[in-house]
Amino acid sequence: MTHPDIRAMLGRERLSTLLADAEAARTARQARLHRRQGATPARRGSPRRYRVGPGTRAVLRDGSAVVIRQVHSSDALLLADGFARLSAQSRRMRFLQPKDELSQAELRYLTQVDHHDHEALGALDDRTGRGVGIARYVRHANDPERAEIAVTVVDAWQRRGLGTELLAQLADRAHAEGVQRFTVLVATDNAAVAGLLHSMRAHLISRNPGTAEYQISLSPGRGRAAAGNRGTEDKLRR
């Protein structure tokens, strides 16, 4: 049996060791933090940069460039960052109701796509890699030749022709996967998307209070033709 005085001394030694270890760990953390801050002082207030990766580079009307590529499951943070830069009005136009944030389940659904029945193309700023727009289709379960689409562009990148370019590339992808028709449900006060659909010769198939549903018939090259029709889009918007 250990003498009580010895047990007390061993307890004090263990306590001193634990305190010393904790202080050493705290000092190491502070040193790492100071090294990071010292290495990037000019970046503290700058936007986060993302790796762009491979894709199709497109130059928009104002000369800005984007890389358009398929969305993958690792893009959840990228998508959340883009959503955070949408105005309340743009969010309402996209989701047809007020939307403050995307849940984890929604982020999974929007990024874990199979590229056949569900395709999503994201546009990334060529300089920073941040997401600036996205277009997707989801095939109708009871009609494999028909798919519902949605196109979203962050506010700072609107009116540059990005929505037209995204929709053109999405149409090409959909046609390659056997989709023959797009449907889209939009808010009746969404003039920008209405002009974009008009340029693709979409026709109205139903109207409800606050929303309208359009259909676009796809054919080979339809997406490229729409991308070249940007002047028409501008006139319609004006």
Tab-separated table of N, CA, C and O in Angstrom, residues 6 28 32 36 50 91 95 105 110 130 149 165 179 216 229:
chain	number	residue	atom	x	y	z
A	6	ILE	N	3.061	9.866	-0.194
A	6	ILE	CA	3.596	9.547	-1.527
A	6	ILE	C	2.498	9.703	-2.585
A	6	ILE	O	2.723	10.241	-3.666
A	28	ALA	N	1.775	26.221	-28.753
A	28	ALA	CA	1.942	25.734	-30.119
A	28	ALA	C	0.809	26.219	-31.014
A	28	ALA	O	1.026	26.611	-32.168
A	32	ARG	N	1.167	28.639	-34.362
A	32	ARG	CA	0.644	28.312	-35.683
A	32	ARG	C	-0.262	29.424	-36.198
A	32	ARG	O	-0.229	29.778	-37.381
A	36	ARG	N	0.261	31.737	-39.618
A	36	ARG	CA	-0.717	31.874	-40.693
A	36	ARG	C	-1.072	33.325	-40.934
A	36	ARG	O	-1.173	33.779	-42.067
A	50	TYR	N	-11.201	29.396	-54.558
A	50	TYR	CA	-11.465	27.983	-54.758
A	50	TYR	C	-10.715	27.508	-56.005
A	50	TYR	O	-10.425	28.298	-56.904
A	91	ARG	N	-33.297	34.834	-54.401
A	91	ARG	CA	-33.657	33.569	-53.749
A	91	ARG	C	-35.141	33.273	-53.945
A	91	ARG	O	-35.536	32.128	-54.178
A	95	PHE	N	-36.596	29.874	-55.679
A	95	PHE	CA	-37.339	28.879	-54.905
A	95	PHE	C	-38.836	29.186	-54.820
A	95	PHE	O	-39.576	28.442	-54.183
A	105	ALA	N	-29.481	18.737	-45.896
A	105	ALA	CA	-30.161	17.797	-46.799
A	105	ALA	C	-30.324	18.412	-48.182
A	105	ALA	O	-30.145	17.735	-49.205
A	110	LEU	N	-28.665	18.907	-53.929
A	110	LEU	CA	-28.277	19.798	-55.020
A	110	LEU	C	-26.882	19.513	-55.563
A	110	LEU	O	-26.536	19.975	-56.652
A	130	ARG	N	-14.869	31.154	-57.367
A	130	ARG	CA	-16.141	31.185	-56.631
A	130	ARG	C	-17.297	30.903	-57.581
A	130	ARG	O	-17.271	31.263	-58.755
A	149	ILE	N	-36.196	22.271	-65.329
A	149	ILE	CA	-34.930	22.985	-65.210
A	149	ILE	C	-35.044	24.153	-64.240
A	149	ILE	O	-36.138	24.629	-63.919
A	165	GLU	N	-25.737	31.320	-71.405
A	165	GLU	CA	-24.664	30.342	-71.638
A	165	GLU	C	-24.898	29.067	-70.833
A	165	GLU	O	-24.719	27.954	-71.350
A	179	VAL	N	-33.051	13.656	-73.238
A	179	VAL	CA	-34.133	14.580	-72.898
A	179	VAL	C	-34.522	15.352	-74.157
A	179	VAL	O	-33.667	15.870	-74.878
A	216	ILE	N	-39.873	23.962	-73.385
A	216	ILE	CA	-38.922	24.202	-74.460
A	216	ILE	C	-38.665	22.878	-75.149
A	216	ILE	O	-38.286	21.899	-74.501
A	229	ASN	N	-27.948	33.985	-79.483
A	229	ASN	CA	-29.062	34.911	-79.621
A	229	ASN	C	-29.114	35.893	-78.466
A	229	ASN	O	-30.179	36.251	-77.988
